[in-house]
mmCIF file of C-alpha atoms in Angstrom:
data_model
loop_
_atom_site.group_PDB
_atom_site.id
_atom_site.type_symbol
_atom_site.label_atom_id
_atom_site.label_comp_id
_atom_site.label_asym_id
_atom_site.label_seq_id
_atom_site.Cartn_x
_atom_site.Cartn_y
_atom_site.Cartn_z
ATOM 1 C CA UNK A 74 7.186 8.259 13.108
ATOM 2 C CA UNK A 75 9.038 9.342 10.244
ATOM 3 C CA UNK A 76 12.309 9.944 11.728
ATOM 4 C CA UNK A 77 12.403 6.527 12.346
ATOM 5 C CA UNK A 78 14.340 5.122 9.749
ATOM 6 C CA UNK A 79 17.480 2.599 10.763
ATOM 7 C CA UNK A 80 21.045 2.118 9.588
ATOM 8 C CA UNK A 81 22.842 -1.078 10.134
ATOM 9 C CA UNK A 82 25.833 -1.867 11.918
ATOM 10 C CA UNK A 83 27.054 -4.380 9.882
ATOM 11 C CA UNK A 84 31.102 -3.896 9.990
ATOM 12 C CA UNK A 85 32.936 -7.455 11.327
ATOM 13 C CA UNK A 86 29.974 -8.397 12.676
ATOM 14 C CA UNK A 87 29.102 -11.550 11.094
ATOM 15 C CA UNK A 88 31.355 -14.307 12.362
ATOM 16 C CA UNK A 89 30.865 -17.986 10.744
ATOM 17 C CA UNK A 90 29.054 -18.771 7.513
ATOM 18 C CA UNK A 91 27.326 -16.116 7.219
ATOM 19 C CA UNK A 92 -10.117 -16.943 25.381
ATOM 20 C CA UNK A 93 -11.150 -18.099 27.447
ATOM 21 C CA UNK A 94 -13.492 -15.977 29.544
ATOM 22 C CA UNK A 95 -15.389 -17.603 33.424
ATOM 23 C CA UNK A 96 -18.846 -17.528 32.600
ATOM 24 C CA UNK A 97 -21.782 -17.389 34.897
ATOM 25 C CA UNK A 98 -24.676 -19.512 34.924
ATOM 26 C CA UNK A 99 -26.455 -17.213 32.505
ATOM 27 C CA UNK A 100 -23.335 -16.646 30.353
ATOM 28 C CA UNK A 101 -22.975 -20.773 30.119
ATOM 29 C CA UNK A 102 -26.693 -20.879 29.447
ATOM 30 C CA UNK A 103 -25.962 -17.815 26.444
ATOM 31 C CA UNK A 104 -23.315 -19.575 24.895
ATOM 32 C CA UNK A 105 -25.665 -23.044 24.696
ATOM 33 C CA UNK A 106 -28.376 -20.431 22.992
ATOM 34 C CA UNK A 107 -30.669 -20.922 25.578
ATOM 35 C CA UNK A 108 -32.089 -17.988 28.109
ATOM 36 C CA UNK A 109 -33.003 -18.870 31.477
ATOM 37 C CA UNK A 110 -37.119 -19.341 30.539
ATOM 38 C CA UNK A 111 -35.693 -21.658 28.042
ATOM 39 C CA UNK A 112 -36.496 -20.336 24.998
ATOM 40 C CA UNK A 113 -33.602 -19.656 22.163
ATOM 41 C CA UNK A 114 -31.314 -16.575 22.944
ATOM 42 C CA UNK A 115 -31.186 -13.914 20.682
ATOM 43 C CA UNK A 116 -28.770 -13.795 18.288
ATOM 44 C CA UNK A 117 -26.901 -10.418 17.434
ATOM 45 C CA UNK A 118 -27.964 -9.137 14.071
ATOM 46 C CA UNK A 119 -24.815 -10.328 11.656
ATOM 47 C CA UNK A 120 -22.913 -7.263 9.681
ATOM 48 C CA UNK A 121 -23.714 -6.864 6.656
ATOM 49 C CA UNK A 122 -21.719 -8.693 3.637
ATOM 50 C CA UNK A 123 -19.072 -7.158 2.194
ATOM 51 C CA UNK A 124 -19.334 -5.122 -1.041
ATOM 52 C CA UNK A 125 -18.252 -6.326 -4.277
ATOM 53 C CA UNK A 126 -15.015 -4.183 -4.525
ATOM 54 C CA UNK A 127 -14.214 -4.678 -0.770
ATOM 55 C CA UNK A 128 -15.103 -8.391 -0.587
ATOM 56 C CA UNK A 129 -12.601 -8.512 -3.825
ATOM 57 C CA UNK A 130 -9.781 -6.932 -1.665
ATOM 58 C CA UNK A 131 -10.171 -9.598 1.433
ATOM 59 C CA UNK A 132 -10.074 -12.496 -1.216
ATOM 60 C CA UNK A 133 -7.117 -10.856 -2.228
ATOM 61 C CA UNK A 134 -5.343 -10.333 1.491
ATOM 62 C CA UNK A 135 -6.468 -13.865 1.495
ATOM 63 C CA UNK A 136 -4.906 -15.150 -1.824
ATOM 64 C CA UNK A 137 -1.478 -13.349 -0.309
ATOM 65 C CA UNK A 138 -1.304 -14.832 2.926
ATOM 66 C CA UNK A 139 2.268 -15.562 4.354
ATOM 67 C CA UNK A 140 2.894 -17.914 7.563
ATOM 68 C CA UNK A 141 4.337 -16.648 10.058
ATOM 69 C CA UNK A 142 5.475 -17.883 13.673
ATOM 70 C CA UNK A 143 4.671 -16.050 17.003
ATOM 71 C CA UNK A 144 6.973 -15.822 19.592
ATOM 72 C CA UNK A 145 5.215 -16.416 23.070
ATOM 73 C CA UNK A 146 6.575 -16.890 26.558
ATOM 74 C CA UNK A 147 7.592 -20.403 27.549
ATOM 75 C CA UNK A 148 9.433 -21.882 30.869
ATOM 76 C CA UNK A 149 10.793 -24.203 29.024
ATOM 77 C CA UNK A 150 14.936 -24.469 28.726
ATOM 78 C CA UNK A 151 15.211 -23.047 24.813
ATOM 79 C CA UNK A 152 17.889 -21.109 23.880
ATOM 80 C CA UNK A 153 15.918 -18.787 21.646
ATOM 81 C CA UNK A 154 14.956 -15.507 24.373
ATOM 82 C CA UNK A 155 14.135 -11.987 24.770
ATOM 83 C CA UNK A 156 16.179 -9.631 26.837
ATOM 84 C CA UNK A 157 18.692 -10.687 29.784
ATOM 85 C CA UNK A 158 22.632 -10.860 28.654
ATOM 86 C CA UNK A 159 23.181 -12.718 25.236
ATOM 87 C CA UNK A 160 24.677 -16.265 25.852
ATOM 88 C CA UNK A 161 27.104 -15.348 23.272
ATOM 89 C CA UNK A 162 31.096 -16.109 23.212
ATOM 90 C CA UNK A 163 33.334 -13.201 23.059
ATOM 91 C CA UNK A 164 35.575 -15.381 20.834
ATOM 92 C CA UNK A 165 32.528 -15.280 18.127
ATOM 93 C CA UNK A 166 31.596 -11.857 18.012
ATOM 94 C CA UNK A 167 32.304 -8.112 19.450
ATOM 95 C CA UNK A 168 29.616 -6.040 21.582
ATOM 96 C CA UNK A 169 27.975 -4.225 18.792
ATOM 97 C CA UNK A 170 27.911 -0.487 19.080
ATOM 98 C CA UNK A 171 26.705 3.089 17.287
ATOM 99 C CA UNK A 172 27.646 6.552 16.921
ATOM 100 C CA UNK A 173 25.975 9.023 17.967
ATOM 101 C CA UNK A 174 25.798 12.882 17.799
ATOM 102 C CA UNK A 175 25.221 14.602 20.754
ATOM 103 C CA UNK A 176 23.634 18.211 20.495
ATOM 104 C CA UNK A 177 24.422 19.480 23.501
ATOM 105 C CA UNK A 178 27.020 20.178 23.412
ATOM 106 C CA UNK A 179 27.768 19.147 19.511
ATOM 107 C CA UNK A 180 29.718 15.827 19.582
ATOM 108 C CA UNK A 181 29.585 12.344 18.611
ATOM 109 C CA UNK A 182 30.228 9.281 20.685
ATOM 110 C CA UNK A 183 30.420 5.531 20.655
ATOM 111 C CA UNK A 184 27.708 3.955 22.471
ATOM 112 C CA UNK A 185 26.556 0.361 22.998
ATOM 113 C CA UNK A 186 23.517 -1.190 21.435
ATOM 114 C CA UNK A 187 20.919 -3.457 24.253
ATOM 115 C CA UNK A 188 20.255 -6.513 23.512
ATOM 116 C CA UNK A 189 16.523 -7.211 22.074
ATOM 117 C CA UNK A 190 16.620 -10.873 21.502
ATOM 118 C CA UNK A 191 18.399 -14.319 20.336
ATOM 119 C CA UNK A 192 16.894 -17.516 18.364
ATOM 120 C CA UNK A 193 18.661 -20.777 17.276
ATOM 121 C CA UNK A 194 18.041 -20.929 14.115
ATOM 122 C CA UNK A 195 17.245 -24.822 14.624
ATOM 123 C CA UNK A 196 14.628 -24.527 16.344
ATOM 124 C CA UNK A 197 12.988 -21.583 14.289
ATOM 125 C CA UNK A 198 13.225 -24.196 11.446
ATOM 126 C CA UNK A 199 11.603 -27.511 14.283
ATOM 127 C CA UNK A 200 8.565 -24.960 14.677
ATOM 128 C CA UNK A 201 8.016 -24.333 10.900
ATOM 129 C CA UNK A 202 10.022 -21.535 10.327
ATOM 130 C CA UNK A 203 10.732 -19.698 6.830
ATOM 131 C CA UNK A 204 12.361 -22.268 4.571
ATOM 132 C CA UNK A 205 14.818 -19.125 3.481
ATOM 133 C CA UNK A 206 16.532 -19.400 7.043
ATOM 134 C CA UNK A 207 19.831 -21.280 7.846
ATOM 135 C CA UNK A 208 18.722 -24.653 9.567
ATOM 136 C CA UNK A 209 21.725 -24.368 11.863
ATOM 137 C CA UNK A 210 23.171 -20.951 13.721
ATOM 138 C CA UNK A 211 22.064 -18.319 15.741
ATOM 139 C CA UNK A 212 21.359 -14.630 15.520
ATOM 140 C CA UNK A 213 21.441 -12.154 18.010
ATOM 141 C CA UNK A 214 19.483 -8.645 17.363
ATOM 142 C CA UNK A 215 20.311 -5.682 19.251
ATOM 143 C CA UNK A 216 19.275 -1.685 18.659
ATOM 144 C CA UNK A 217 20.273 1.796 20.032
ATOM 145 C CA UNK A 218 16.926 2.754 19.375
ATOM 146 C CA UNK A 219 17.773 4.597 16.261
ATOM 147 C CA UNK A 220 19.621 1.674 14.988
ATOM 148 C CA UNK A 221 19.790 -1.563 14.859
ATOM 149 C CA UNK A 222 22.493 -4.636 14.310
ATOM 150 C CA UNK A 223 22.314 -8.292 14.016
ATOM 151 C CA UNK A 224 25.072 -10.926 14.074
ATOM 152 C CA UNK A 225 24.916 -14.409 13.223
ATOM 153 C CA UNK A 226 26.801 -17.220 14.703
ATOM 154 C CA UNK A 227 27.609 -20.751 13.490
ATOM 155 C CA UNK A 228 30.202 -22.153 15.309
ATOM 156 C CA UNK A 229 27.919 -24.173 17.913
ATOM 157 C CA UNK A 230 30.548 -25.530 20.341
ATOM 158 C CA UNK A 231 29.369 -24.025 23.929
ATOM 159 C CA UNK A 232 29.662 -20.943 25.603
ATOM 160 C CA UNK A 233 33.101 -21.226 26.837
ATOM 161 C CA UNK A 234 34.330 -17.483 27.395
ATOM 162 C CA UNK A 235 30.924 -15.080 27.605
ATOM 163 C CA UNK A 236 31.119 -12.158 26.460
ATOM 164 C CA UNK A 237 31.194 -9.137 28.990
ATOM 165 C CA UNK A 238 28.109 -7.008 29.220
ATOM 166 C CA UNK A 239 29.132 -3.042 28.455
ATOM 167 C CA UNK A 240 27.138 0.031 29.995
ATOM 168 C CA UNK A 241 24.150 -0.373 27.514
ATOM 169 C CA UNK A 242 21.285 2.667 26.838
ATOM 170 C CA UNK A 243 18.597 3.476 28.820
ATOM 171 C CA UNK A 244 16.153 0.810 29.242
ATOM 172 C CA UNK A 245 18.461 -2.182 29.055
ATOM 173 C CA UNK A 246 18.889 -4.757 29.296
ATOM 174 C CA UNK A 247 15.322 -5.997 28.636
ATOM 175 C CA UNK A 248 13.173 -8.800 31.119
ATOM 176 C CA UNK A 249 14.725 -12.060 30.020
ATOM 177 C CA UNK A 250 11.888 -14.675 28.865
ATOM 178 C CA UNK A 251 12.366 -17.849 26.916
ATOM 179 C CA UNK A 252 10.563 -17.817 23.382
ATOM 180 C CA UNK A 253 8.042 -20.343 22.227
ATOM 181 C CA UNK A 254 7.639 -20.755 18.555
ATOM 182 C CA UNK A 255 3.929 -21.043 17.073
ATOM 183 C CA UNK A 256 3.046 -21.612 13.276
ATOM 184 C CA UNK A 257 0.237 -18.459 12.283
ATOM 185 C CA UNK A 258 -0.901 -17.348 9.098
ATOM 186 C CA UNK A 259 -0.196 -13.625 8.625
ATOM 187 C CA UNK A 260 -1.948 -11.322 5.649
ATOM 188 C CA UNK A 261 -0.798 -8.186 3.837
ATOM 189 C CA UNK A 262 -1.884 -4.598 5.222
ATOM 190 C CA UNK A 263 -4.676 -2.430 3.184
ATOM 191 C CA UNK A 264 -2.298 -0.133 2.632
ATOM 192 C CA UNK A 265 -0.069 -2.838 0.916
ATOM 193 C CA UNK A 266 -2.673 -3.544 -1.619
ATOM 194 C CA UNK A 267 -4.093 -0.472 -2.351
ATOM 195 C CA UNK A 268 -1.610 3.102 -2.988
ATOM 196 C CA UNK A 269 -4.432 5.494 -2.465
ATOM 197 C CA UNK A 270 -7.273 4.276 -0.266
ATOM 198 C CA UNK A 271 -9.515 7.264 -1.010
ATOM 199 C CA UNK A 272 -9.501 5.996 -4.597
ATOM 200 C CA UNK A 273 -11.964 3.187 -3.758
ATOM 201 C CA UNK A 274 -15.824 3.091 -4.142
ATOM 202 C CA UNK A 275 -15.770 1.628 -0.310
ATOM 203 C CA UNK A 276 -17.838 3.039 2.211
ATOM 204 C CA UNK A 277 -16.268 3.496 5.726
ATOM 205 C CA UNK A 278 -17.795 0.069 7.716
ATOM 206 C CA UNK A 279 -16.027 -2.381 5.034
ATOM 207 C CA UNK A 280 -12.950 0.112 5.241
ATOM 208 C CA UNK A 281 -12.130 -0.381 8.644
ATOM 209 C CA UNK A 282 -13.223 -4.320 8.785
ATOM 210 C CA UNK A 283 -10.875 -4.590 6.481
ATOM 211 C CA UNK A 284 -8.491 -2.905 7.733
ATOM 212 C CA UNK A 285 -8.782 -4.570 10.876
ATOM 213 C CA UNK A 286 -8.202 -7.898 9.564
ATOM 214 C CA UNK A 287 -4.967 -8.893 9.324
ATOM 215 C CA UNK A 288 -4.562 -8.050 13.000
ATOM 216 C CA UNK A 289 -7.617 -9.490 14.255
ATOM 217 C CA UNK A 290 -6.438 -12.683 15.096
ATOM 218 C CA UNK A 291 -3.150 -12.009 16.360
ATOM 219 C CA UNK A 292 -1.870 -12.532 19.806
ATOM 220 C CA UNK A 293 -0.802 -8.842 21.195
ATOM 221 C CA UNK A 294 1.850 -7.712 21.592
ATOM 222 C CA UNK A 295 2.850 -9.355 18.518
ATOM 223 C CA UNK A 296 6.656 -10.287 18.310
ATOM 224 C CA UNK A 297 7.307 -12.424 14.929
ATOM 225 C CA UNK A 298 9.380 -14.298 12.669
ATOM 226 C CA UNK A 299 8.711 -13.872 8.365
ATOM 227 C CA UNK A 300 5.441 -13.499 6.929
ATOM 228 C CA UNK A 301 4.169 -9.807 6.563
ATOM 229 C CA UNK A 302 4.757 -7.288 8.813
ATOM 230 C CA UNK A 303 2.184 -5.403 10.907
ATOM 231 C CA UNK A 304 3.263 -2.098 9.694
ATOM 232 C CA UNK A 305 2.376 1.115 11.966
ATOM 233 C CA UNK A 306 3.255 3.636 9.460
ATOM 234 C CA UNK A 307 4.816 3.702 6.064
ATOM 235 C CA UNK A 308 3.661 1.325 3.907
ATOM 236 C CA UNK A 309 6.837 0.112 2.529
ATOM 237 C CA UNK A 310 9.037 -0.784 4.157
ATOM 238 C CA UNK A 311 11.078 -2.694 1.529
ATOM 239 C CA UNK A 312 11.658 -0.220 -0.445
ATOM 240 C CA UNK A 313 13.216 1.592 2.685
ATOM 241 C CA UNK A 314 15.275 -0.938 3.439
ATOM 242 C CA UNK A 315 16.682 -0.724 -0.268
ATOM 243 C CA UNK A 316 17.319 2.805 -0.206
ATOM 244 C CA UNK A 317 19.352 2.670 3.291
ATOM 245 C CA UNK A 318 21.656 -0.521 1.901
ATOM 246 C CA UNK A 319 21.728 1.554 -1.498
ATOM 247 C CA UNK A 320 22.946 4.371 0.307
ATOM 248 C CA UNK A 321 25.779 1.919 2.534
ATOM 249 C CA UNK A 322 26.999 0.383 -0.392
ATOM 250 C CA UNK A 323 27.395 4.062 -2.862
ATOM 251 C CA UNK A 324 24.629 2.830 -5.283
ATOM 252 C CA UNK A 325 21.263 3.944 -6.935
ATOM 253 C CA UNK A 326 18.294 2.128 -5.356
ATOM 254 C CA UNK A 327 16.054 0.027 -7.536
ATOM 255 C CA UNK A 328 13.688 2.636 -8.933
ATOM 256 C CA UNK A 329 11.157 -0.282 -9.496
ATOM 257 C CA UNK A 330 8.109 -1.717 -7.288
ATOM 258 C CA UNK A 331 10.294 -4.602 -5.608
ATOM 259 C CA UNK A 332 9.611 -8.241 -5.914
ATOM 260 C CA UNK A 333 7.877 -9.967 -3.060
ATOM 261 C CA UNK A 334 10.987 -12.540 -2.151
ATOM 262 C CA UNK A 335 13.414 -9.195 -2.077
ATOM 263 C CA UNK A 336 13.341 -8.408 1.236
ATOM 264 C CA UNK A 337 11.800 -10.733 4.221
ATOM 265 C CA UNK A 338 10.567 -9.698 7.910
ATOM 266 C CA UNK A 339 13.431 -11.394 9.586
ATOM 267 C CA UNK A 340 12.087 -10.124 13.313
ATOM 268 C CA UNK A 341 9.357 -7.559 14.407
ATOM 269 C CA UNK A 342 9.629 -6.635 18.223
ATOM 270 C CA UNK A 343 6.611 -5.261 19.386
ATOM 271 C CA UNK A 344 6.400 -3.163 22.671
ATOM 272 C CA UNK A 345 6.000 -5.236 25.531
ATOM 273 C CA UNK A 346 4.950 -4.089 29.116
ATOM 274 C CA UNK A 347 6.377 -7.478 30.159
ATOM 275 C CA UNK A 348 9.627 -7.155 28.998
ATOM 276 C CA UNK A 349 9.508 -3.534 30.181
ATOM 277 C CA UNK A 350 10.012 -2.230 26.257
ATOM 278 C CA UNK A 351 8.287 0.780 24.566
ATOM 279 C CA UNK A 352 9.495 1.920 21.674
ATOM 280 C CA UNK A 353 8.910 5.028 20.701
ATOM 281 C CA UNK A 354 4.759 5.692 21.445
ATOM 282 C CA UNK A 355 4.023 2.173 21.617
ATOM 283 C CA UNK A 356 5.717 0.997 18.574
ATOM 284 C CA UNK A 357 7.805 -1.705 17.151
ATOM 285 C CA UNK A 358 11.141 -2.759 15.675
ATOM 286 C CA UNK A 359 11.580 -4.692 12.268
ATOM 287 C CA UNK A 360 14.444 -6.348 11.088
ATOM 288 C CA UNK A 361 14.847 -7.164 7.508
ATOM 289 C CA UNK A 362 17.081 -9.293 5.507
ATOM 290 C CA UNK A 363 17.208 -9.833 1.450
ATOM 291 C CA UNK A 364 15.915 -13.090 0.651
ATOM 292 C CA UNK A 365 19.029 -14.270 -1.716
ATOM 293 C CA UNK A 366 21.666 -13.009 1.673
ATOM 294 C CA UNK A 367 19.237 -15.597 4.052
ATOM 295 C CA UNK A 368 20.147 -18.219 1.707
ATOM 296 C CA UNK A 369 23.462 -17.625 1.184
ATOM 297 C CA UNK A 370 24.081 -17.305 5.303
ATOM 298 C CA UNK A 371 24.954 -14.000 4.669
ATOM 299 C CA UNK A 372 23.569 -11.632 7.401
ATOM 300 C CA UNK A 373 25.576 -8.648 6.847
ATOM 301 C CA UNK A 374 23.349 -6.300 4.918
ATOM 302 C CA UNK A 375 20.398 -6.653 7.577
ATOM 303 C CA UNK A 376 18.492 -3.019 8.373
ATOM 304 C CA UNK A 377 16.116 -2.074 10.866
ATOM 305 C CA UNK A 378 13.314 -0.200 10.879
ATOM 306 C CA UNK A 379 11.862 1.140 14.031
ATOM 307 C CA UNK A 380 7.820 2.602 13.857
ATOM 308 C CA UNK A 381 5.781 4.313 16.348
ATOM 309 C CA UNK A 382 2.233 5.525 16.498
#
């Protein structure tokens, strides 16, 4: 959805330094390759291989692969969660909010973002997280849905004076569930490779298998930390990110193709019918930092990017 494009709230916000399927008897009997008469089950016919120019595209999805870690439920006591009220102290950090204009009539308010998630950044970094992270901290993300803010948190000495929960937006706050933290490999979108996919002597079949792979095996819905995103629409989304902090800080945006370490997928919130979130039709947030700011600890300049099908 092209409209959705994100600014970030960034102002004295950042406090501290910076298948398994039941089988019946004759589905066991399949999966040994045996029928019932005994004799060897069938196999299904295999696809055909690849073509040379789109067997040279998955070696190079391949050759680009980032890791990744996906963010599944857990019952166990971690501070890292979606949804609920942030365990946050209101001596760290203010309640984030937006402004808004209001068409009818014409006017533009203050309004509170809803919480979308927190992590401790020390256990992101115990489950293999991105080496560009803080070891210590946390981050809290919240959005409005047009826009999005982040603050980051490293004084770690309890949660001593909560902070109070404002009227939020519709839809929040969000089901609370604890996060689990799994190592994945992710892989760059078609589109990321390629600028014009008509361009390619590819038939259709190879297309669309390729295409389908860096998805394929992913958990759905598919909530993440680093490695590439799973893009829904517009294919960069890093050169987005640099026009909307060119345009915050009163400067030109780089009029070059980016590098890779630039900007990295800090979060992408999928819609969840669990945690009761839709966003858009069906889509998902992404949060994205700069690289050199992760390493610094400096989490001001994060933007969001919300897309939807």
């Amino acid at each position: 959805m092209s409209g959705w494009w994100a600014l970030l709230y960034a102002g004295g916000l950042l406090i501290g330094l910076g298948a398994v399927g039941l089988l019946g008897a004759a589905g066991i009997q399949a999966a040994l390759g045996l029928l019932s008469s005994g004799r060897p089950a069938r196999k299904s016919a295999p696809r055909p291989a690849l073509g040379r120019a789109a067997a040279s595209l998955h070696r190079k999805m391949k050759a680009l692969a980032r890791p990744t870690l996906l963010l599944l439920p857990t019952d166990r006591p971690v501070f890292s969660k979606f949804g609920g009220a942030p365990d946050l102290d209101d001596r760290h950090a203010n309640w984030p909010t937006s402004k808004v204009t209001r068409r009818f009539p014409k006017r533009e308010i203050t309004t509170s973002m809803g919480f979308i998630a927190q992590l401790d950044l020390s256990e992101v970094r115990a489950a293999g997280g991105p080496d560009w992270l803080p070891d210590q901290g946390r981050l809290y993300f919240f959005a409005e849905p047009w826009m999005g803010a982040a603050l980051h948190v490293a004084v770690l000495d309890g949660l001593k004076s909560p902070i109070a929960v404002p009227v939020l937006p519709k839809g929040f706050p969000l089901v609370e569930r604890r996060i689990a933290m799994t190592p994945a490999t992710s892989y760059p979108d078609l589109e990321w490779l390629v600028d014009d996919l008509s361009e390619l002597d590819i038939d259709s079949d190879a297309l669309d298998r390729l295409a389908d792979f860096p998805s394929a095996h992913m958990p759905t819905p598919e909530h993440r930390i680093g490695g590439h995103a799973s893009a829904i629409q517009g294919l960069n989304m890093e050169f987005e990110c640099e026009q909307m902090l060119a345009a915050l800080e009163g400067r030109e945006p780089k009029a070059t193709r980016l590098r890779d370490t630039d900007w990295r997928l800090l979060l992408q919130v999928d819609t969840d019918a669990d945690l009761k979130t839709k966003w858009g039709d069906g889509g998902r947030l992404y949060y994205w930092i700069r690289e050199a700011d992760a390493r610094a600890g400096d989490f001001s300049k994060i933007q969001m990017v919300g897309q939807s099908h």
